[in-house]
Amino acid sequence: MESEYGVTSYVAGDPCYGSCDTFPENDSELLGVDLVFHIGHAISLPRLGSRTIFVDVEDDVPFDEVVDKSGEMLRDIRKIGLITISQHLHMLAAVSKLYEQMGFQVSIGEGKGHLKDGQVFGCEFYPAFNIRDAVDAFVFLGQSPFHAVGVAISTGKPTFMLDPYRSVVEDMTALCQEMMKKRYLALALAKEAHRFGMIVGLREGQVSVRRIRELKRGFEAKGRSVQMITMRDITNDHLQQFRGIDAFIQSACPRISVDGYTFDRPVLSVPEAQALLSMIDGNDPGEFLSKSHWL
Amino acid sequence: MESEYGVTSYVAGDPCYGSCDTFPENDSELLGVDLVFHIGHAISLPRLGSRTIFVDVEDDVPFDEVVDKSGEMLRDIRKIGLITISQHLHMLAAVSKLYEQMGFQVSIGEGKGHLKDGQVFGCEFYPAFNIRDAVDAFVFLGQSPFHAVGVAISTGKPTFMLDPYRSVVEDMTALCQEMMKKRYLALALAKEAHRFGMIVGLREGQVSVRRIRELKRGFEAKGRSVQMITMRDITNDHLQQFRGIDAFIQSACPRISVDGYTFDRPVLSVPEAQALLSMIDGNDPGEFLSKSHWL
């Protein structure tokens, strides 16, 4: 960039966890950065904030072979919902046509908020959730059990992941059940907790003070004590210093909780904390992750 | 705080690496935080930025026993410089008196910038460096080889660490030599590098764009290519993605480099990068860390 156009460019070297984790506006100001290209996490908006431009990255891996292979596993299914992540969105139309040729009835859910048609994030599932009653199963395009299991948990429908690289079809049911068991266990443990740590995440698109403050009032009303915490990287290591805390609730990213196998105390996401409040009142937690959005 | 005074308080849960690593002003604004207490890293100023107040933490561990023990190790020394970190600063006068009673001539260097009299940071050593010619050795109070070896490297003087908890006196010479060998090796490896990654740290008091841009011009003038990088947490893991880079230079914190045993490519601090420029011109690197300040 500098040699060709006379423009200084920085590569942002820290891990980036999604379109919520944009390069901080304040850091751009400190560095004198005018424009930020956020590459690979496409959303329905071309820009976010004052200087971030989302740049699509399309993966040209073909799905023909793995779609063909999936016919056997989907033999008892008639109506499928197609769903994917940003890098395969441009393949949805062609894959839909393939399935129709194979005799399936195919639906692609409408986008909503930051999501395009047929797209999911790790925390937001509108295009799957909103058509769940119209389909027998979801077919997820891509090598991402992380996203595919999110669709399965959110919609409660059989979900099959089509991995185009290994040409493998995976039924997400077992992983979904394993993860949910751990979430029920976390809730059961947190039900006995008296001292809660409530964590506001500090990544730019993950700061959600309002949610945590609502929950704080809710738990205090049930006689629990609450310590507010800020944290950029919510890891088991960073939680060790809070020795007097029985359970944590965090509003940064629900997947830190739902996928958080390494925590040695319960760390609940926002919908899980809401379910816990209901459990403390003696109710069943309900289908607490059967939601279109986990925040 | 909330129950007693009606004031909401957050505990900042991420690691904090020093008085340079204050809670970001911008995060305070997002959270609506009016006041930040930075506890345990005392500096010569009571406040920093618009809302950070430094709160001293004094450790009351006694030094009498370990001072007494040190007499044997210091038997050939007459003039000592006393130096410590914030939590033991209040012990300097008493320890000075003890050494004088034992027949030593004691100096305590004047504070400068953010440093109080007799205080060092991990990167700044004025109260030691400025009296190095007037003493035979330094005596460092505290259980911190990190700070004690910094004094040894910066001043080039024999430095003895008095650990009051284990009541042990440690000569820092061996650690100093081991670390310097690794720094010479890093410089020798970096001398062969063609493609440099230059990292600006993003922690609030560590953003130093000017230094890195000066070095960028310097290395480009020697025919090296430079990729600018931003990073909040400079770890070997985070550097792995930069596959085309032969060596890194970072202006965030010199100790990331000087103590950075885990990097598999050279990662140079600012004074080391300046020494490297001199080496590329065919000069000896000189005593590149014999400086009062490593930034």
Tab-separated table of C-alpha atoms in Angstrom, chain A residues 65-265:
chain	number	residue	atom	x	y	z
A	65	GLU	CA	-20.122	-33.308	-4.467
A	66	VAL	CA	-21.143	-32.903	-0.819
A	67	VAL	CA	-24.729	-32.003	-1.815
A	68	ASP	CA	-24.850	-35.167	-3.855
A	69	LYS	CA	-23.535	-37.195	-0.893
A	70	SER	CA	-26.120	-35.644	1.456
A	71	GLY	CA	-29.029	-37.226	-0.466
A	72	GLU	CA	-28.620	-40.495	1.439
A	73	MET	CA	-28.690	-38.852	4.892
A	74	LEU	CA	-31.647	-36.651	3.946
A	75	ARG	CA	-33.693	-39.509	2.448
A	76	ASP	CA	-36.583	-39.163	4.965
A	77	ILE	CA	-36.722	-35.396	4.631
A	78	ARG	CA	-38.758	-33.401	2.137
A	79	LYS	CA	-38.561	-29.742	3.149
A	80	ILE	CA	-35.138	-28.247	3.889
A	81	GLY	CA	-34.016	-24.810	4.991
A	82	LEU	CA	-30.686	-23.678	3.538
A	83	ILE	CA	-28.414	-21.626	5.728
A	84	THR	CA	-24.765	-20.561	5.685
A	85	ILE	CA	-22.114	-18.028	6.699
A	86	SER	CA	-20.854	-15.042	4.749
A	87	GLN	CA	-18.198	-16.733	2.607
A	88	HIS	CA	-20.661	-19.192	1.020
A	89	LEU	CA	-23.705	-16.898	0.640
A	90	HIS	CA	-23.105	-16.618	-3.090
A	91	MET	CA	-23.553	-20.409	-3.373
A	92	LEU	CA	-27.063	-20.514	-1.883
A	93	ALA	CA	-28.939	-20.106	-5.185
A	94	ALA	CA	-26.973	-22.832	-6.972
A	95	VAL	CA	-27.219	-25.282	-4.053
A	96	SER	CA	-30.936	-24.568	-3.767
A	97	LYS	CA	-31.355	-25.502	-7.443
A	98	LEU	CA	-29.390	-28.750	-6.909
A	99	TYR	CA	-31.651	-29.777	-4.042
A	100	GLU	CA	-34.763	-28.910	-6.015
A	101	GLN	CA	-33.502	-31.111	-8.834
A	102	MET	CA	-33.119	-33.874	-6.226
A	103	GLY	CA	-36.792	-33.447	-5.296
A	104	PHE	CA	-36.494	-31.358	-2.109
A	105	GLN	CA	-38.590	-28.323	-1.278
A	106	VAL	CA	-36.073	-25.620	-0.347
A	107	SER	CA	-36.540	-22.500	1.785
A	108	ILE	CA	-34.053	-19.706	2.423
A	109	GLY	CA	-34.981	-17.453	5.316
A	110	GLU	CA	-35.064	-13.680	4.956
A	111	GLY	CA	-32.297	-11.569	6.431
A	112	LYS	CA	-32.919	-9.316	9.388
A	113	GLY	CA	-30.839	-6.716	11.229
A	114	HIS	CA	-27.200	-7.300	10.254
A	115	LEU	CA	-27.969	-10.684	8.658
A	116	LYS	CA	-28.409	-11.214	4.937
A	117	ASP	CA	-30.873	-13.757	3.489
A	118	GLY	CA	-29.863	-17.279	4.519
A	119	GLN	CA	-27.042	-16.058	6.794
A	120	VAL	CA	-26.319	-16.797	10.449
A	121	PHE	CA	-23.841	-15.450	12.977
A	122	GLY	CA	-22.706	-17.346	16.067
A	123	CYS	CA	-25.283	-15.449	18.151
A	124	GLU	CA	-28.074	-14.565	15.687
A	125	PHE	CA	-30.214	-16.973	13.689
A	126	TYR	CA	-33.250	-15.104	12.277
A	127	PRO	CA	-33.106	-16.572	8.735
A	128	ALA	CA	-33.145	-20.088	10.251
A	129	PHE	CA	-35.316	-19.474	13.300
A	130	ASN	CA	-38.091	-17.676	11.423
A	131	ILE	CA	-38.666	-20.539	8.946
A	132	ARG	CA	-38.171	-23.412	11.396
A	133	ASP	CA	-41.843	-24.435	11.336
A	134	ALA	CA	-41.868	-24.558	7.538
A	135	VAL	CA	-38.994	-27.066	7.200
A	136	ASP	CA	-38.189	-30.625	8.285
A	137	ALA	CA	-34.465	-29.953	8.660
A	138	PHE	CA	-31.739	-27.383	8.045
A	139	VAL	CA	-28.816	-27.863	5.713
A	140	PHE	CA	-25.861	-25.680	6.679
A	141	LEU	CA	-23.219	-24.940	4.048
A	142	GLY	CA	-19.684	-24.692	5.326
A	143	GLN	CA	-17.022	-26.216	7.547
A	144	SER	CA	-18.212	-24.653	10.791
A	145	PRO	CA	-19.711	-26.875	13.489
A	146	PHE	CA	-19.724	-23.671	15.559
A	147	HIS	CA	-22.371	-22.081	13.313
A	148	ALA	CA	-24.193	-25.306	12.376
A	149	VAL	CA	-24.742	-26.312	15.997
A	150	GLY	CA	-26.018	-22.818	16.707
A	151	VAL	CA	-28.721	-23.364	14.065
A	152	ALA	CA	-29.583	-26.746	15.608
A	153	ILE	CA	-29.837	-25.327	19.144
A	154	SER	CA	-31.725	-22.183	18.142
A	155	THR	CA	-34.278	-23.890	15.895
A	156	GLY	CA	-34.582	-27.281	17.591
A	157	LYS	CA	-34.566	-28.849	14.094
A	158	PRO	CA	-32.329	-31.604	12.728
A	159	THR	CA	-29.373	-29.766	11.191
A	160	PHE	CA	-26.867	-31.208	8.732
A	161	MET	CA	-23.513	-29.548	8.097
A	162	LEU	CA	-22.126	-29.885	4.562
A	163	ASP	CA	-18.344	-29.596	4.766
A	164	PRO	CA	-17.223	-28.923	1.187
A	165	TYR	CA	-13.505	-29.355	1.931
A	166	ARG	CA	-13.670	-32.871	3.343
A	167	SER	CA	-16.870	-33.645	1.393
A	168	VAL	CA	-18.525	-34.866	4.553
A	169	VAL	CA	-22.096	-34.457	5.825
A	170	GLU	CA	-22.466	-34.207	9.605
A	171	ASP	CA	-25.638	-34.501	11.652
A	172	MET	CA	-25.316	-31.897	14.427
A	173	THR	CA	-27.752	-33.637	16.801
A	174	ALA	CA	-25.137	-35.318	19.001
A	175	LEU	CA	-23.051	-32.158	19.457
A	176	CYS	CA	-26.216	-30.157	20.097
A	177	GLN	CA	-27.303	-32.581	22.832
A	178	GLU	CA	-23.850	-32.667	24.406
A	179	MET	CA	-23.675	-28.875	24.545
A	180	MET	CA	-27.195	-28.522	25.949
A	181	LYS	CA	-26.492	-31.050	28.686
A	182	LYS	CA	-23.564	-28.892	29.782
A	183	ARG	CA	-25.727	-25.786	29.706
A	184	TYR	CA	-28.360	-27.435	31.915
A	185	LEU	CA	-25.577	-28.466	34.266
A	186	ALA	CA	-24.237	-24.896	34.343
A	187	LEU	CA	-27.732	-23.620	35.153
A	188	ALA	CA	-28.199	-26.215	37.914
A	189	LEU	CA	-24.862	-25.196	39.470
A	190	ALA	CA	-25.620	-21.487	39.114
A	191	LYS	CA	-28.984	-21.997	40.843
A	192	GLU	CA	-27.063	-22.698	44.075
A	193	ALA	CA	-24.840	-19.642	43.667
A	194	HIS	CA	-25.151	-16.670	45.998
A	195	ARG	CA	-22.387	-14.381	44.766
A	196	PHE	CA	-22.522	-13.498	41.082
A	197	GLY	CA	-19.927	-11.774	38.939
A	198	MET	CA	-21.579	-9.871	36.079
A	199	ILE	CA	-19.202	-9.212	33.237
A	200	VAL	CA	-19.514	-6.465	30.635
A	201	GLY	CA	-17.336	-7.263	27.625
A	202	LEU	CA	-15.096	-4.490	26.317
A	203	ARG	CA	-14.851	-5.430	22.627
A	204	GLU	CA	-16.381	-2.581	20.658
A	205	GLY	CA	-19.553	-4.298	19.425
A	206	GLN	CA	-19.947	-6.386	22.585
A	207	VAL	CA	-20.351	-3.651	25.202
A	208	SER	CA	-23.813	-4.264	26.607
A	209	VAL	CA	-24.183	-2.440	29.903
A	210	ARG	CA	-27.975	-2.212	29.771
A	211	ARG	CA	-28.494	-5.989	29.644
A	212	ILE	CA	-26.153	-6.642	32.536
A	213	ARG	CA	-27.703	-3.919	34.652
A	214	GLU	CA	-31.182	-5.365	34.073
A	215	LEU	CA	-29.898	-8.771	35.167
A	216	LYS	CA	-28.132	-7.238	38.156
A	217	ARG	CA	-31.410	-5.785	39.395
A	218	GLY	CA	-33.116	-9.134	38.738
A	219	PHE	CA	-30.609	-11.165	40.731
A	220	GLU	CA	-30.388	-8.651	43.565
A	221	ALA	CA	-34.179	-8.781	43.834
A	222	LYS	CA	-33.763	-12.532	44.457
A	223	GLY	CA	-31.324	-11.880	47.302
A	224	ARG	CA	-28.142	-12.622	45.352
A	225	SER	CA	-25.084	-10.388	45.670
A	226	VAL	CA	-23.609	-9.034	42.468
A	227	GLN	CA	-20.094	-7.787	41.630
A	228	MET	CA	-19.833	-5.897	38.332
A	229	ILE	CA	-16.751	-6.741	36.262
A	230	THR	CA	-15.332	-5.473	32.986
A	231	MET	CA	-13.312	-7.801	30.781
A	232	ARG	CA	-12.000	-7.784	27.263
A	233	ASP	CA	-10.914	-11.409	27.143
A	234	ILE	CA	-13.223	-13.622	29.194
A	235	THR	CA	-11.098	-16.682	29.928
A	236	ASN	CA	-10.968	-19.147	32.808
A	237	ASP	CA	-7.537	-17.748	33.683
A	238	HIS	CA	-8.832	-14.219	33.985
A	239	LEU	CA	-11.717	-15.370	36.183
A	240	GLN	CA	-9.416	-17.097	38.719
A	241	GLN	CA	-8.734	-13.846	40.577
A	242	PHE	CA	-12.436	-13.548	41.501
A	243	ARG	CA	-12.238	-16.125	44.270
A	244	GLY	CA	-15.352	-15.049	46.138
A	245	ILE	CA	-17.667	-15.457	43.154
A	246	ASP	CA	-19.841	-18.582	42.767
A	247	ALA	CA	-21.050	-18.013	39.189
A	248	PHE	CA	-20.590	-15.508	36.379
A	249	ILE	CA	-22.969	-13.924	33.894
A	250	GLN	CA	-21.571	-12.171	30.834
A	251	SER	CA	-23.169	-10.009	28.163
A	252	ALA	CA	-20.184	-9.920	25.787
A	253	CYS	CA	-20.824	-12.918	23.513
A	254	PRO	CA	-23.206	-15.817	24.254
A	255	ARG	CA	-20.821	-18.289	22.617
A	256	ILE	CA	-18.202	-17.655	25.320
A	257	SER	CA	-20.718	-19.370	27.608
A	258	VAL	CA	-22.412	-21.869	25.303
A	259	ASP	CA	-19.085	-23.193	23.941
A	260	GLY	CA	-17.110	-22.493	27.125
A	261	TYR	CA	-15.976	-25.967	28.045
A	262	THR	CA	-12.923	-24.733	29.898
A	263	PHE	CA	-14.583	-22.755	32.677
A	264	ASP	CA	-14.451	-24.320	36.121
A	265	ARG	CA	-17.405	-22.264	37.430
